[in-house]
Each structure stands twice: as structure tokens, then as C-alpha cells.
């Protein structure tokens, strides 16, 4: 895997947003130019290695009841994230109840209220918007129930919020696309608003358009549903009929793997492999699709969803133990390119062999965690 420098790239993009600069162009003809990849994982004080004693805290010497409240459970990324949550809670000897709000924010807020009434020991929040769920989350904090959120815009004192560094994720994929296109071409943008990570990724897309004015958006579509990948495939098939000639579309930016799966299958079936796909997120299913011989899916920026779920649980247990945790924490993302993958099929558990640092986060760990896991085997 090449040693990428995504932080510098993200800094450039952020600067463009502030200055409004639109004229600068990269000399992208040299394909050896450094591409962005992994953002530097946040080092918030020393709280990521909280606790100095290996003795199991008294608050954790009984099985804990944890509520995991999710805005939606669409796609393989979500399922692998939930599996990570379940596995870590079980290894710590606790029980976790999964609540899926089916993209209904009012239902999500109601689930937080339910968890409070059930007097759970801790609450995990997956996505959701502050304008809908913040009052319920504040109530949980007032009741003394620790909360850790993932990919949410919640900003409440005492609530740790972790994210995938969506700005770096988006810029990593976008700048790789710009380099591959030599900063000139026609692209399709698949996107939907209403989700905190998608809004953040769109911020970088808007910066990208200013940074690379030679790349033109010819079409935009996207929606989130229970069949997002299939719906996206149908929409892309219709778009390919509208733009039937080679050169009409050079690439697709799909900042969600459900979008990327849909457009990839549409392009494959149409035999239009000259169109390249650049995505965000990764799963076992995504890897299989990327590794197919005729796959146009060229690169994706991602974190390990199971590792994110485990990290969220570790922060929650630290809070329950009375240890300090950061207010915000960004998980280190990585760029995975098709050309770096082997010809033999690989799974998410094997990606670390080809992508440096993949799934190796030791953030949110305390010395007592190892003993807690041993005590519950």
C-alpha cells in the first residue's frame, strides 16, 4: 500500500472552502503523485489509553445492560457495525438490545426514552440528528446514563461522539478520482441529504468542484431506502441509456457503499467498464464486487465498521467505570484501491495484509479490559 498523505489533502480542501479559490489546478499528469489515504487518528489528550489499573472497576463487576439505538440498518456496513457492537459487549459480559428506528428520527428519540425507562447502564447512538434526539439524550445524561454516539451531530457535554472523519474519507476518494482523470472529465454524483456523514461528505464535494473546475457534474441522483443498492442500480441503468456513448461519463462518485454497489452493477451489466467508480465505506460484499475482473469500482475510502462498533463500546464502558473519555474522536480511515488487492478473494479480516493499519485501533482501551474479557469467557 502506498504511503498516502490525506491530512495535507484535507487541509488544502478546507482552505479552499475558506478562501473561495477556484483557479488552482494540480499538475496531475504525473501518476506518481502522492494520493490521499488514511487520516491521522485523533489523539485527544491521553484519554484513549484511560485508566492505569488492571483491576476490574466495581461498576463493571456485574453484567451491564446496554441499549444500541440505530437510525437505520441499511446495507452491509450497518450489519458489520452492529456485529462489532454485539461482540464487544458480549466479550465484556454484558447484554445489548438493538433498536432499529428504520430511518424514523421520532422513533429513534422514543427508543432513547425507552432505554431510560428501562434503566439501562449505557446508551449507544448510531447516526441520528441533534434536532430530533438531543432532548432525549440530555435526559439520559441527567439520569446518570452514559452515552456515546457515532456519526451524529450531537454536541452535548459529557457525550462522546466518534466519527469516521468524513471529510478525510470524502477527500481521499475525490482526489484519487481527480488524479486518475487528470483533472478533466464528466462525472455522476450519487448522494442523498439528511444524514450527518453524508452532509459532511458533501461539504468536501463542493470544495472538490472548486478545486477541479475541469471536472464537470453531468448528473446527480440518490435516495436512501430499504433497497438502496437496487434502487441505485435502476437509476444508473436509466442514466446510462441517456448517456450511451463512451466518453459521456468518465466516473461516478458514490459516497456510500450502497450507492457504489448499485452503480457498479449497472455499469457491469451495460458493459461500460470505461466508467470508473469511487466510493466510501467497505464490507465483505463490497470487496467481492471490487475484486471481480470487470469491476469498475476503482477505489474506496473506509474504516472497519466492526472496529468502529467495538471502539464505541469501549468508550462507553470507560464512561461507566468513571474514566475520562474525549468529547470527540475520529477513527482513522484508509484508501483501498482495486489495484492493491490480490487476485485471490479477500475478506475484511484479511485487509490488514494489504492496507497498513487497517482494523488495528487501540483507542479507548484500559488495562482492566483484558481482565474483564477473561472473567467473562
Tab-separated table of C-alpha atoms in Angstrom:
chain	number	residue	atom	x	y	z
A	1	UNK	CA	0.000	0.000	0.000
A	2	UNK	CA	1.411	3.414	-0.900
A	3	UNK	CA	2.112	5.875	1.974
A	4	UNK	CA	-0.604	8.441	1.380
A	5	UNK	CA	-0.946	11.867	2.960
A	6	UNK	CA	-4.644	12.592	3.363
A	7	UNK	CA	-4.360	15.177	6.117
A	8	UNK	CA	-2.461	17.539	3.861
A	9	UNK	CA	-5.062	16.987	1.177
A	10	UNK	CA	-7.929	17.625	3.562
A	11	UNK	CA	-6.206	20.784	4.781
A	12	UNK	CA	-5.960	22.041	1.210
A	13	UNK	CA	-9.666	21.356	0.673
A	14	UNK	CA	-10.654	23.091	3.894
A	15	UNK	CA	-8.554	26.099	2.936
A	16	UNK	CA	-10.355	26.304	-0.381
A	17	UNK	CA	-13.666	26.484	1.407
A	18	UNK	CA	-12.431	29.459	3.371
A	19	UNK	CA	-10.737	31.331	0.539
A	20	UNK	CA	-13.119	30.508	-2.280
A	21	UNK	CA	-10.166	29.807	-4.516
A	22	UNK	CA	-11.267	28.212	-7.773
A	23	UNK	CA	-8.373	28.712	-10.152
A	24	UNK	CA	-5.649	26.458	-8.780
A	25	UNK	CA	-5.069	23.217	-10.688
A	26	UNK	CA	-2.865	20.249	-9.865
A	27	UNK	CA	-0.374	19.034	-12.427
A	28	UNK	CA	-1.943	15.593	-12.395
A	29	UNK	CA	-0.311	14.089	-15.434
A	30	UNK	CA	2.399	12.567	-13.253
A	31	UNK	CA	0.750	9.392	-11.895
A	32	UNK	CA	3.385	9.028	-9.186
A	33	UNK	CA	1.977	11.995	-7.270
A	34	UNK	CA	1.090	11.096	-3.693
A	35	UNK	CA	-2.561	10.144	-3.235
A	36	UNK	CA	-4.509	10.657	-0.013
A	37	UNK	CA	-5.335	7.713	2.187
A	38	UNK	CA	-5.500	7.438	5.922
A	39	UNK	CA	-6.224	10.373	8.158
A	40	UNK	CA	-4.204	10.568	11.347
A	41	UNK	CA	-6.264	9.063	14.123
A	42	UNK	CA	-7.273	11.639	16.719
A	43	UNK	CA	-5.033	11.776	19.789
A	44	UNK	CA	-7.240	13.542	22.297
A	45	UNK	CA	-5.034	14.080	25.350
A	46	UNK	CA	-4.216	10.688	26.904
A	47	UNK	CA	-7.809	9.552	27.309
A	48	UNK	CA	-7.513	6.953	24.561
A	49	UNK	CA	-5.440	4.892	26.966
A	50	UNK	CA	-7.500	5.701	30.029
A	51	UNK	CA	-7.121	4.017	33.392
A	52	UNK	CA	-3.881	2.822	34.951
A	53	UNK	CA	-5.141	-0.146	36.990
A	54	UNK	CA	-5.724	-3.648	35.680
A	55	UNK	CA	-8.277	-4.296	38.418
A	56	UNK	CA	-11.823	-4.542	37.080
A	57	UNK	CA	-13.770	-1.433	38.237
A	58	UNK	CA	-16.546	-2.201	40.697
A	59	UNK	CA	-19.133	-0.673	38.340
A	60	UNK	CA	-18.337	-3.448	35.855
A	61	UNK	CA	-18.318	-6.407	38.221
A	62	UNK	CA	-21.842	-7.274	37.152
A	63	UNK	CA	-23.364	-7.831	33.684
A	64	UNK	CA	-24.339	-4.477	32.161
A	65	UNK	CA	-27.447	-3.713	30.131
A	66	UNK	CA	-26.628	-1.669	27.047
A	67	UNK	CA	-29.049	-0.109	24.546
A	68	UNK	CA	-27.831	0.418	20.973
A	69	UNK	CA	-30.172	2.785	19.136
A	70	UNK	CA	-29.671	2.967	15.367
A	71	UNK	CA	-31.238	5.362	12.893
A	72	UNK	CA	-31.278	2.650	10.229
A	73	UNK	CA	-29.825	-0.762	9.386
A	74	UNK	CA	-29.413	-0.422	5.631
A	75	UNK	CA	-26.628	-2.384	3.978
A	76	UNK	CA	-23.674	-4.498	4.969
A	77	UNK	CA	-21.740	-1.661	6.610
A	78	UNK	CA	-24.501	-1.269	9.203
A	79	UNK	CA	-24.734	-5.007	9.817
A	80	UNK	CA	-20.974	-5.306	10.369
A	81	UNK	CA	-21.027	-2.278	12.689
A	82	UNK	CA	-23.816	-3.873	14.760
A	83	UNK	CA	-21.885	-7.149	14.880
A	84	UNK	CA	-18.894	-5.252	16.258
A	85	UNK	CA	-21.069	-3.699	18.973
A	86	UNK	CA	-22.563	-7.055	19.918
A	87	UNK	CA	-19.223	-8.837	20.002
A	88	UNK	CA	-17.529	-6.275	22.247
A	89	UNK	CA	-20.439	-6.080	24.707
A	90	UNK	CA	-20.607	-9.873	24.897
A	91	UNK	CA	-16.841	-10.112	25.460
A	92	UNK	CA	-17.268	-7.700	28.370
A	93	UNK	CA	-20.027	-9.929	29.797
A	94	UNK	CA	-22.886	-7.532	29.090
A	95	UNK	CA	-26.167	-7.680	27.189
A	96	UNK	CA	-27.071	-5.349	24.340
A	97	UNK	CA	-30.535	-4.561	22.990
A	98	UNK	CA	-30.522	-3.310	19.396
A	99	UNK	CA	-33.189	-0.765	18.442
A	100	UNK	CA	-33.609	-0.021	14.727
A	101	UNK	CA	-35.594	3.160	14.037
A	102	UNK	CA	-35.971	2.409	10.303
A	103	UNK	CA	-34.837	5.951	9.455
A	104	UNK	CA	-37.606	7.460	11.625
A	105	UNK	CA	-35.992	10.089	13.868
A	106	UNK	CA	-39.058	10.429	16.090
A	107	UNK	CA	-38.950	6.676	16.685
A	108	UNK	CA	-35.260	6.966	17.451
A	109	UNK	CA	-35.948	9.594	20.130
A	110	UNK	CA	-38.682	7.364	21.556
A	111	UNK	CA	-36.216	4.469	21.792
A	112	UNK	CA	-33.869	6.654	23.841
A	113	UNK	CA	-36.793	7.340	26.201
A	114	UNK	CA	-37.487	3.598	26.370
A	115	UNK	CA	-33.869	2.868	27.269
A	116	UNK	CA	-34.006	5.499	30.028
A	117	UNK	CA	-37.193	3.984	31.463
A	118	UNK	CA	-35.594	0.544	31.407
A	119	UNK	CA	-32.700	1.975	33.446
A	120	UNK	CA	-30.004	0.644	31.174
A	121	UNK	CA	-26.383	1.102	32.197
A	122	UNK	CA	-25.353	2.848	28.984
A	123	UNK	CA	-26.652	4.003	25.603
A	124	UNK	CA	-25.027	3.818	22.174
A	125	UNK	CA	-26.354	6.135	19.445
A	126	UNK	CA	-25.779	5.326	15.764
A	127	UNK	CA	-26.384	8.295	13.454
A	128	UNK	CA	-29.448	10.429	14.178
A	129	UNK	CA	-29.754	14.216	14.156
A	130	UNK	CA	-29.444	16.500	17.152
A	131	UNK	CA	-32.608	18.450	16.343
A	132	UNK	CA	-34.604	15.234	16.821
A	133	UNK	CA	-32.831	13.279	19.550
A	134	UNK	CA	-30.821	15.796	21.630
A	135	UNK	CA	-33.611	16.403	24.209
A	136	UNK	CA	-33.878	12.674	24.923
A	137	UNK	CA	-30.109	12.270	25.068
A	138	UNK	CA	-29.870	15.173	27.533
A	139	UNK	CA	-32.450	13.439	29.686
A	140	UNK	CA	-30.316	10.287	29.716
A	141	UNK	CA	-27.279	12.276	30.852
A	142	UNK	CA	-29.345	13.937	33.597
A	143	UNK	CA	-30.376	10.468	34.781
A	144	UNK	CA	-26.727	9.456	35.009
A	145	UNK	CA	-26.781	7.148	31.977
A	146	UNK	CA	-23.570	7.487	29.906
A	147	UNK	CA	-23.977	7.994	26.148
A	148	UNK	CA	-21.578	7.508	23.235
A	149	UNK	CA	-22.704	8.494	19.730
A	150	UNK	CA	-21.404	7.531	16.288
A	151	UNK	CA	-21.727	9.666	13.139
A	152	UNK	CA	-24.093	12.126	14.776
A	153	UNK	CA	-24.126	15.927	15.050
A	154	UNK	CA	-24.948	15.767	18.773
A	155	UNK	CA	-22.942	18.277	20.802
A	156	UNK	CA	-23.807	17.721	24.459
A	157	UNK	CA	-21.279	17.971	27.311
A	158	UNK	CA	-20.446	14.504	28.575
A	159	UNK	CA	-21.461	12.723	25.352
A	160	UNK	CA	-18.536	11.297	23.415
A	161	UNK	CA	-19.111	11.478	19.669
A	162	UNK	CA	-16.981	9.359	17.356
A	163	UNK	CA	-16.918	9.584	13.573
A	164	UNK	CA	-15.056	8.217	10.578
A	165	UNK	CA	-13.534	11.604	9.739
A	166	UNK	CA	-15.982	12.004	6.874
A	167	UNK	CA	-14.126	14.995	5.479
A	168	UNK	CA	-10.957	12.945	5.021
A	169	UNK	CA	-12.922	9.978	3.709
A	170	UNK	CA	-14.543	12.086	1.004
A	171	UNK	CA	-11.424	14.000	0.039
A	172	UNK	CA	-9.362	10.827	-0.158
A	173	UNK	CA	-11.736	9.263	-2.669
A	174	UNK	CA	-12.398	12.504	-4.573
A	175	UNK	CA	-8.777	13.492	-5.003
A	176	UNK	CA	-7.890	9.981	-6.164
A	177	UNK	CA	-10.619	10.301	-8.787
A	178	UNK	CA	-9.304	13.718	-9.868
A	179	UNK	CA	-5.812	12.342	-10.256
A	180	UNK	CA	-6.978	9.337	-12.267
A	181	UNK	CA	-8.988	11.673	-14.536
A	182	UNK	CA	-6.052	14.051	-14.892
A	183	UNK	CA	-8.386	16.770	-13.531
A	184	UNK	CA	-10.710	16.696	-16.543
A	185	UNK	CA	-13.878	14.771	-17.347
A	186	UNK	CA	-17.599	14.209	-16.827
A	187	UNK	CA	-18.824	12.605	-13.619
A	188	UNK	CA	-22.019	11.449	-11.926
A	189	UNK	CA	-22.632	12.219	-8.238
A	190	UNK	CA	-24.825	9.843	-6.217
A	191	UNK	CA	-25.869	11.477	-2.958
A	192	UNK	CA	-28.723	11.966	-0.508
A	193	UNK	CA	-29.038	14.562	2.249
A	194	UNK	CA	-30.478	14.267	5.730
A	195	UNK	CA	-27.643	12.219	7.267
A	196	UNK	CA	-24.792	13.826	9.191
A	197	UNK	CA	-21.957	11.879	7.494
A	198	UNK	CA	-23.451	12.478	4.048
A	199	UNK	CA	-23.719	16.207	4.703
A	200	UNK	CA	-20.064	16.292	5.754
A	201	UNK	CA	-19.001	14.351	2.668
A	202	UNK	CA	-20.966	16.761	0.508
A	203	UNK	CA	-19.033	19.662	2.034
A	204	UNK	CA	-15.864	18.183	0.579
A	205	UNK	CA	-17.566	17.533	-2.748
A	206	UNK	CA	-18.457	21.212	-3.014
A	207	UNK	CA	-14.806	22.075	-2.289
A	208	UNK	CA	-13.742	19.497	-4.863
A	209	UNK	CA	-15.775	21.205	-7.600
A	210	UNK	CA	-13.962	24.468	-6.913
A	211	UNK	CA	-10.598	22.764	-6.719
A	212	UNK	CA	-11.026	20.913	-10.022
A	213	UNK	CA	-13.200	23.028	-12.354
A	214	UNK	CA	-12.202	20.853	-15.299
A	215	UNK	CA	-14.292	18.022	-13.857
A	216	UNK	CA	-17.975	18.564	-14.641
A	217	UNK	CA	-21.017	17.011	-12.971
A	218	UNK	CA	-23.380	15.761	-15.683
A	219	UNK	CA	-25.958	14.137	-13.411
A	220	UNK	CA	-26.880	13.744	-9.755
A	221	UNK	CA	-29.328	11.362	-8.084
A	222	UNK	CA	-29.749	9.236	-4.986
A	223	UNK	CA	-32.116	8.184	-2.239
A	224	UNK	CA	-31.966	6.042	0.888
A	225	UNK	CA	-34.421	3.149	1.105
A	226	UNK	CA	-34.589	-0.427	2.322
A	227	UNK	CA	-33.298	-1.395	-1.160
A	228	UNK	CA	-30.830	1.413	-1.758
A	229	UNK	CA	-28.366	-0.610	-3.833
A	230	UNK	CA	-31.098	-1.989	-6.099
A	231	UNK	CA	-32.793	1.398	-6.464
A	232	UNK	CA	-29.453	2.990	-7.317
A	233	UNK	CA	-28.770	0.307	-9.893
A	234	UNK	CA	-32.081	1.013	-11.631
A	235	UNK	CA	-31.435	4.755	-11.648
A	236	UNK	CA	-27.931	4.265	-13.022
A	237	UNK	CA	-29.206	1.945	-15.745
A	238	UNK	CA	-31.606	4.670	-16.891
A	239	UNK	CA	-28.797	7.230	-16.821
A	240	UNK	CA	-26.552	5.025	-18.944
A	241	UNK	CA	-29.285	4.892	-21.572
A	242	UNK	CA	-29.413	8.688	-21.527
A	243	UNK	CA	-25.635	8.843	-21.948
A	244	UNK	CA	-24.951	5.837	-24.220
A	245	UNK	CA	-21.586	6.795	-25.709
A	246	UNK	CA	-18.094	6.200	-24.423
A	247	UNK	CA	-16.843	9.490	-23.031
A	248	UNK	CA	-20.272	10.708	-21.960
A	249	UNK	CA	-19.449	9.675	-18.396
A	250	UNK	CA	-15.938	9.138	-17.114
A	251	UNK	CA	-16.516	8.359	-13.443
A	252	UNK	CA	-19.035	8.127	-10.611
A	253	UNK	CA	-18.530	9.430	-7.088
A	254	UNK	CA	-20.685	7.358	-4.733
A	255	UNK	CA	-20.030	8.382	-1.087
A	256	UNK	CA	-21.836	5.372	0.405
A	257	UNK	CA	-21.134	1.737	-0.410
A	258	UNK	CA	-24.814	1.025	-1.061
A	259	UNK	CA	-24.643	3.628	-3.830
A	260	UNK	CA	-21.337	2.246	-5.103
A	261	UNK	CA	-22.714	-1.297	-5.284
A	262	UNK	CA	-25.708	-0.157	-7.302
A	263	UNK	CA	-23.795	1.883	-9.873
A	264	UNK	CA	-21.093	-0.790	-10.191
A	265	UNK	CA	-23.623	-3.490	-11.063
A	266	UNK	CA	-25.383	-1.221	-13.555
A	267	UNK	CA	-22.104	-0.378	-15.277
A	268	UNK	CA	-21.070	-4.041	-15.387
A	269	UNK	CA	-24.360	-5.163	-16.911
A	270	UNK	CA	-24.194	-2.411	-19.513
A	271	UNK	CA	-20.619	-3.332	-20.434
A	272	UNK	CA	-19.462	0.221	-19.730
A	273	UNK	CA	-16.332	-0.593	-17.719
A	274	UNK	CA	-14.643	2.561	-19.018
A	275	UNK	CA	-16.656	4.360	-16.316
A	276	UNK	CA	-14.800	4.191	-13.010
A	277	UNK	CA	-16.438	4.188	-9.580
A	278	UNK	CA	-15.024	5.873	-6.477
A	279	UNK	CA	-16.764	5.149	-3.192
A	280	UNK	CA	-16.791	5.392	0.581
A	281	UNK	CA	-17.203	2.510	3.070
A	282	UNK	CA	-16.264	-1.129	2.731
A	283	UNK	CA	-17.676	-4.559	3.587
A	284	UNK	CA	-17.079	-8.187	2.616
A	285	UNK	CA	-19.700	-7.855	-0.109
A	286	UNK	CA	-18.029	-4.683	-1.403
A	287	UNK	CA	-14.643	-6.401	-1.539
A	288	UNK	CA	-16.042	-9.261	-3.606
A	289	UNK	CA	-17.549	-6.766	-6.030
A	290	UNK	CA	-14.346	-4.714	-6.294
A	291	UNK	CA	-12.285	-7.841	-7.000
A	292	UNK	CA	-14.396	-9.005	-9.932
A	293	UNK	CA	-12.428	-8.868	-13.160
A	294	UNK	CA	-14.757	-6.439	-14.902
A	295	UNK	CA	-15.471	-4.313	-11.862
A	296	UNK	CA	-15.301	-0.550	-12.429
A	297	UNK	CA	-15.087	0.048	-8.671
A	298	UNK	CA	-11.587	1.511	-8.577
A	299	UNK	CA	-11.144	2.861	-5.048
A	300	UNK	CA	-12.990	3.336	-1.788
A	301	UNK	CA	-12.111	5.221	1.386
A	302	UNK	CA	-13.186	3.378	4.501
A	303	UNK	CA	-12.854	2.363	8.102
A	304	UNK	CA	-13.531	-1.086	9.546
A	305	UNK	CA	-17.217	-0.932	10.622
A	306	UNK	CA	-16.830	-3.720	13.177
A	307	UNK	CA	-13.826	-1.949	14.681
A	308	UNK	CA	-15.892	1.261	14.942
A	309	UNK	CA	-18.610	-0.613	16.842
A	310	UNK	CA	-16.082	-2.115	19.246
A	311	UNK	CA	-14.457	1.269	19.856
A	312	UNK	CA	-17.804	2.837	20.667
A	313	UNK	CA	-18.498	0.141	23.256
A	314	UNK	CA	-15.053	0.561	24.833
A	315	UNK	CA	-15.610	4.300	25.281
A	316	UNK	CA	-18.994	3.577	26.857
A	317	UNK	CA	-17.521	1.104	29.343
A	318	UNK	CA	-14.838	3.623	30.233
A	319	UNK	CA	-17.557	6.169	30.978
A	320	UNK	CA	-19.432	3.678	33.146
A	321	UNK	CA	-16.170	2.977	35.005
A	322	UNK	CA	-15.853	6.684	35.717
A	323	UNK	CA	-12.880	7.231	33.437
A	324	UNK	CA	-12.348	10.278	31.265
A	325	UNK	CA	-13.153	9.984	27.561
A	326	UNK	CA	-12.770	12.527	24.758
A	327	UNK	CA	-15.644	14.739	23.655
A	328	UNK	CA	-14.929	13.901	20.006
A	329	UNK	CA	-12.877	11.171	18.368
A	330	UNK	CA	-12.174	10.496	14.689
A	331	UNK	CA	-11.364	6.971	13.554
A	332	UNK	CA	-8.512	6.662	11.073
A	333	UNK	CA	-9.787	5.974	7.533
A	334	UNK	CA	-7.850	4.261	4.762
A	335	UNK	CA	-7.930	4.275	0.978
A	336	UNK	CA	-8.409	0.825	-0.543
A	337	UNK	CA	-7.670	0.586	-4.258
A	338	UNK	CA	-8.555	-2.303	-6.510
A	339	UNK	CA	-5.002	-2.408	-7.894
A	340	UNK	CA	-3.637	-3.081	-4.406
A	341	UNK	CA	-5.872	-6.077	-3.757
A	342	UNK	CA	-4.686	-9.602	-4.620
A	343	UNK	CA	-6.277	-11.669	-7.341
A	344	UNK	CA	-7.481	-14.157	-4.762
A	345	UNK	CA	-10.621	-13.244	-2.843
A	346	UNK	CA	-10.077	-11.477	0.473
A	347	UNK	CA	-12.347	-10.634	3.395
A	348	UNK	CA	-12.487	-7.683	5.766
A	349	UNK	CA	-10.487	-9.650	8.328
A	350	UNK	CA	-7.647	-10.005	5.795
A	351	UNK	CA	-7.482	-6.420	4.529
A	352	UNK	CA	-4.808	-5.562	7.080
A	353	UNK	CA	-2.359	-7.612	4.991
A	354	UNK	CA	-2.736	-5.133	2.140
A	355	UNK	CA	-3.701	-1.872	3.873
A	356	UNK	CA	-1.343	-0.671	6.595
A	357	UNK	CA	-3.041	-0.021	9.934
A	358	UNK	CA	-6.412	-1.470	8.960
A	359	UNK	CA	-8.511	-2.524	11.978
A	360	UNK	CA	-5.669	-2.071	14.463
A	361	UNK	CA	-7.018	0.787	16.570
A	362	UNK	CA	-6.208	0.500	20.268
A	363	UNK	CA	-8.101	3.680	21.144
A	364	UNK	CA	-10.448	3.610	24.103
A	365	UNK	CA	-8.578	0.809	25.859
A	366	UNK	CA	-7.863	0.456	29.573
A	367	UNK	CA	-5.656	-2.127	31.337
A	368	UNK	CA	-8.657	-3.720	33.073
A	369	UNK	CA	-10.412	-4.563	29.794
A	370	UNK	CA	-8.297	-7.629	29.172
A	371	UNK	CA	-9.145	-8.978	32.625
A	372	UNK	CA	-12.822	-8.174	32.118
A	373	UNK	CA	-12.849	-10.235	28.936
A	374	UNK	CA	-11.013	-13.121	30.644
A	375	UNK	CA	-13.504	-13.056	33.522
A	376	UNK	CA	-16.394	-13.494	31.076
A	377	UNK	CA	-15.031	-16.302	28.935
